[in-house]
Amino acid sequence: MNKTELINAIAEKANLTKTDAKSALEATIEAITEAMTKNDKVALIGFGTFSVVEKGERIGINPATKAKITIPAKKVVKFKAGAELAEKVK
């Protein structure tokens, strides 16, 4: 499902115009993004939790040269599905 399909689904399920559904989706994405940039967790009960996790520095291998390289630490976004979502996906 892409963004346009999601907007259409939201509009249909919430009885909104596509314009209102698009605004709601964009506001939701903006709010989640803003929270994530502040390292806050976003927990949507029954759906899941978005969080930021720090991946430590590690040693890797350059596939072209086979030389060992240091891969720097970085922050990544993690999503853990909630119990209800996980059960429905089974």
mmCIF file with all atom_site columns, C-alpha atoms in Angstrom:
data_model
loop_
_atom_site.group_PDB
_atom_site.id
_atom_site.type_symbol
_atom_site.label_atom_id
_atom_site.label_alt_id
_atom_site.label_comp_id
_atom_site.label_asym_id
_atom_site.label_entity_id
_atom_site.label_seq_id
_atom_site.pdbx_PDB_ins_code
_atom_site.Cartn_x
_atom_site.Cartn_y
_atom_site.Cartn_z
_atom_site.occupancy
_atom_site.B_iso_or_equiv
_atom_site.pdbx_formal_charge
_atom_site.auth_seq_id
_atom_site.auth_comp_id
_atom_site.auth_asym_id
_atom_site.auth_atom_id
_atom_site.pdbx_PDB_model_num
ATOM 1  C CA . MET A 1 1  ? 0.000   0.000   0.000  1.00 0.00 ? 1  MET A CA 1
ATOM 2  C CA . ASN A 1 2  ? 1.419   3.382   -0.956 1.00 0.00 ? 2  ASN A CA 1
ATOM 3  C CA . LYS A 1 3  ? 0.586   6.803   0.486  1.00 0.00 ? 3  LYS A CA 1
ATOM 4  C CA . THR A 1 4  ? -2.226  7.516   -2.004 1.00 0.00 ? 4  THR A CA 1
ATOM 5  C CA . GLU A 1 5  ? -3.849  4.157   -1.306 1.00 0.00 ? 5  GLU A CA 1
ATOM 6  C CA . LEU A 1 6  ? -3.564  4.793   2.438  1.00 0.00 ? 6  LEU A CA 1
ATOM 7  C CA . ILE A 1 7  ? -5.210  8.219   2.064  1.00 0.00 ? 7  ILE A CA 1
ATOM 8  C CA . ASN A 1 8  ? -8.059  6.619   0.107  1.00 0.00 ? 8  ASN A CA 1
ATOM 9  C CA . ALA A 1 9  ? -8.507  3.936   2.785  1.00 0.00 ? 9  ALA A CA 1
ATOM 10 C CA . ILE A 1 10 ? -8.524  6.524   5.590  1.00 0.00 ? 10 ILE A CA 1
ATOM 11 C CA . ALA A 1 11 ? -11.053 8.659   3.710  1.00 0.00 ? 11 ALA A CA 1
ATOM 12 C CA . GLU A 1 12 ? -13.351 5.673   3.217  1.00 0.00 ? 12 GLU A CA 1
ATOM 13 C CA . LYS A 1 13 ? -13.082 4.237   6.748  1.00 0.00 ? 13 LYS A CA 1
ATOM 14 C CA . ALA A 1 14 ? -13.363 7.599   8.546  1.00 0.00 ? 14 ALA A CA 1
ATOM 15 C CA . ASN A 1 15 ? -15.957 9.058   6.154  1.00 0.00 ? 15 ASN A CA 1
ATOM 16 C CA . LEU A 1 16 ? -13.651 11.967  5.296  1.00 0.00 ? 16 LEU A CA 1
ATOM 17 C CA . THR A 1 17 ? -12.863 13.726  2.072  1.00 0.00 ? 17 THR A CA 1
ATOM 18 C CA . LYS A 1 18 ? -9.573  12.699  0.497  1.00 0.00 ? 18 LYS A CA 1
ATOM 19 C CA . THR A 1 19 ? -8.247  16.194  1.253  1.00 0.00 ? 19 THR A CA 1
ATOM 20 C CA . ASP A 1 20 ? -9.106  15.838  4.952  1.00 0.00 ? 20 ASP A CA 1
ATOM 21 C CA . ALA A 1 21 ? -7.681  12.311  5.054  1.00 0.00 ? 21 ALA A CA 1
ATOM 22 C CA . LYS A 1 22 ? -4.454  13.539  3.436  1.00 0.00 ? 22 LYS A CA 1
ATOM 23 C CA . SER A 1 23 ? -4.191  16.376  5.983  1.00 0.00 ? 23 SER A CA 1
ATOM 24 C CA . ALA A 1 24 ? -4.792  13.948  8.856  1.00 0.00 ? 24 ALA A CA 1
ATOM 25 C CA . LEU A 1 25 ? -2.167  11.504  7.582  1.00 0.00 ? 25 LEU A CA 1
ATOM 26 C CA . GLU A 1 26 ? 0.407   14.237  6.990  1.00 0.00 ? 26 GLU A CA 1
ATOM 27 C CA . ALA A 1 27 ? -0.216  15.688  10.470 1.00 0.00 ? 27 ALA A CA 1
ATOM 28 C CA . THR A 1 28 ? 0.204   12.217  11.990 1.00 0.00 ? 28 THR A CA 1
ATOM 29 C CA . ILE A 1 29 ? 3.450   11.603  10.117 1.00 0.00 ? 29 ILE A CA 1
ATOM 30 C CA . GLU A 1 30 ? 4.737   15.043  11.106 1.00 0.00 ? 30 GLU A CA 1
ATOM 31 C CA . ALA A 1 31 ? 3.909   14.475  14.791 1.00 0.00 ? 31 ALA A CA 1
ATOM 32 C CA . ILE A 1 32 ? 5.582   11.044  14.824 1.00 0.00 ? 32 ILE A CA 1
ATOM 33 C CA . THR A 1 33 ? 8.648   12.414  13.006 1.00 0.00 ? 33 THR A CA 1
ATOM 34 C CA . GLU A 1 34 ? 8.925   15.331  15.429 1.00 0.00 ? 34 GLU A CA 1
ATOM 35 C CA . ALA A 1 35 ? 8.759   13.000  18.427 1.00 0.00 ? 35 ALA A CA 1
ATOM 36 C CA . MET A 1 36 ? 11.338  10.647  16.910 1.00 0.00 ? 36 MET A CA 1
ATOM 37 C CA . THR A 1 37 ? 13.803  13.489  16.269 1.00 0.00 ? 37 THR A CA 1
ATOM 38 C CA . LYS A 1 38 ? 13.580  14.228  20.020 1.00 0.00 ? 38 LYS A CA 1
ATOM 39 C CA . ASN A 1 39 ? 14.326  10.548  20.813 1.00 0.00 ? 39 ASN A CA 1
ATOM 40 C CA . ASP A 1 40 ? 10.791  10.128  22.203 1.00 0.00 ? 40 ASP A CA 1
ATOM 41 C CA . LYS A 1 41 ? 8.905   6.856   21.878 1.00 0.00 ? 41 LYS A CA 1
ATOM 42 C CA . VAL A 1 42 ? 5.558   6.905   20.096 1.00 0.00 ? 42 VAL A CA 1
ATOM 43 C CA . ALA A 1 43 ? 3.286   4.182   21.473 1.00 0.00 ? 43 ALA A CA 1
ATOM 44 C CA . LEU A 1 44 ? -0.004  3.470   19.724 1.00 0.00 ? 44 LEU A CA 1
ATOM 45 C CA . ILE A 1 45 ? -1.780  0.923   21.929 1.00 0.00 ? 45 ILE A CA 1
ATOM 46 C CA . GLY A 1 46 ? -2.772  -2.134  19.924 1.00 0.00 ? 46 GLY A CA 1
ATOM 47 C CA . PHE A 1 47 ? -0.760  -1.037  16.892 1.00 0.00 ? 47 PHE A CA 1
ATOM 48 C CA . GLY A 1 48 ? 2.845   -0.719  18.013 1.00 0.00 ? 48 GLY A CA 1
ATOM 49 C CA . THR A 1 49 ? 5.678   1.442   19.279 1.00 0.00 ? 49 THR A CA 1
ATOM 50 C CA . PHE A 1 50 ? 8.153   3.526   17.305 1.00 0.00 ? 50 PHE A CA 1
ATOM 51 C CA . SER A 1 51 ? 11.456  4.221   19.061 1.00 0.00 ? 51 SER A CA 1
ATOM 52 C CA . VAL A 1 52 ? 14.977  5.418   18.311 1.00 0.00 ? 52 VAL A CA 1
ATOM 53 C CA . VAL A 1 53 ? 17.804  2.982   19.075 1.00 0.00 ? 53 VAL A CA 1
ATOM 54 C CA . GLU A 1 54 ? 21.525  3.741   19.040 1.00 0.00 ? 54 GLU A CA 1
ATOM 55 C CA . LYS A 1 55 ? 23.521  1.159   17.099 1.00 0.00 ? 55 LYS A CA 1
ATOM 56 C CA . GLY A 1 56 ? 27.079  1.009   18.366 1.00 0.00 ? 56 GLY A CA 1
ATOM 57 C CA . GLU A 1 57 ? 30.223  1.279   16.301 1.00 0.00 ? 57 GLU A CA 1
ATOM 58 C CA . ARG A 1 58 ? 31.237  -2.053  14.797 1.00 0.00 ? 58 ARG A CA 1
ATOM 59 C CA . ILE A 1 59 ? 33.787  -3.686  12.549 1.00 0.00 ? 59 ILE A CA 1
ATOM 60 C CA . GLY A 1 60 ? 32.685  -4.688  9.059  1.00 0.00 ? 60 GLY A CA 1
ATOM 61 C CA . ILE A 1 61 ? 34.309  -5.885  5.863  1.00 0.00 ? 61 ILE A CA 1
ATOM 62 C CA . ASN A 1 62 ? 34.437  -3.910  2.632  1.00 0.00 ? 62 ASN A CA 1
ATOM 63 C CA . PRO A 1 63 ? 32.999  -6.390  0.104  1.00 0.00 ? 63 PRO A CA 1
ATOM 64 C CA . ALA A 1 64 ? 35.108  -4.991  -2.748 1.00 0.00 ? 64 ALA A CA 1
ATOM 65 C CA . THR A 1 65 ? 38.507  -5.078  -1.023 1.00 0.00 ? 65 THR A CA 1
ATOM 66 C CA . LYS A 1 66 ? 37.836  -7.513  1.851  1.00 0.00 ? 66 LYS A CA 1
ATOM 67 C CA . ALA A 1 67 ? 39.531  -4.978  4.137  1.00 0.00 ? 67 ALA A CA 1
ATOM 68 C CA . LYS A 1 68 ? 38.233  -4.479  7.673  1.00 0.00 ? 68 LYS A CA 1
ATOM 69 C CA . ILE A 1 69 ? 36.462  -1.160  8.139  1.00 0.00 ? 69 ILE A CA 1
ATOM 70 C CA . THR A 1 70 ? 34.926  0.609   11.090 1.00 0.00 ? 70 THR A CA 1
ATOM 71 C CA . ILE A 1 71 ? 31.216  1.244   10.705 1.00 0.00 ? 71 ILE A CA 1
ATOM 72 C CA . PRO A 1 72 ? 30.356  4.299   12.822 1.00 0.00 ? 72 PRO A CA 1
ATOM 73 C CA . ALA A 1 73 ? 27.617  4.375   15.445 1.00 0.00 ? 73 ALA A CA 1
ATOM 74 C CA . LYS A 1 74 ? 24.258  5.649   14.282 1.00 0.00 ? 74 LYS A CA 1
ATOM 75 C CA . LYS A 1 75 ? 20.661  6.053   15.384 1.00 0.00 ? 75 LYS A CA 1
ATOM 76 C CA . VAL A 1 76 ? 17.994  3.920   13.733 1.00 0.00 ? 76 VAL A CA 1
ATOM 77 C CA . VAL A 1 77 ? 14.209  3.840   13.961 1.00 0.00 ? 77 VAL A CA 1
ATOM 78 C CA . LYS A 1 78 ? 12.737  0.680   15.437 1.00 0.00 ? 78 LYS A CA 1
ATOM 79 C CA . PHE A 1 79 ? 9.098   -0.447  15.246 1.00 0.00 ? 79 PHE A CA 1
ATOM 80 C CA . LYS A 1 80 ? 7.719   -3.115  17.556 1.00 0.00 ? 80 LYS A CA 1
ATOM 81 C CA . ALA A 1 81 ? 4.276   -4.372  16.641 1.00 0.00 ? 81 ALA A CA 1
ATOM 82 C CA . GLY A 1 82 ? 1.654   -4.320  19.381 1.00 0.00 ? 82 GLY A CA 1
ATOM 83 C CA . ALA A 1 83 ? -0.102  -7.503  20.493 1.00 0.00 ? 83 ALA A CA 1
ATOM 84 C CA . GLU A 1 84 ? -3.310  -6.795  18.550 1.00 0.00 ? 84 GLU A CA 1
ATOM 85 C CA . LEU A 1 85 ? -1.475  -6.085  15.289 1.00 0.00 ? 85 LEU A CA 1
ATOM 86 C CA . ALA A 1 86 ? 0.803   -9.094  15.727 1.00 0.00 ? 86 ALA A CA 1
ATOM 87 C CA . GLU A 1 87 ? -2.208  -11.338 16.338 1.00 0.00 ? 87 GLU A CA 1
ATOM 88 C CA . LYS A 1 88 ? -4.048  -10.069 13.246 1.00 0.00 ? 88 LYS A CA 1
ATOM 89 C CA . VAL A 1 89 ? -0.989  -10.601 11.045 1.00 0.00 ? 89 VAL A CA 1
ATOM 90 C CA . LYS A 1 90 ? -0.606  -14.259 12.095 1.00 0.00 ? 90 LYS A CA 1
#
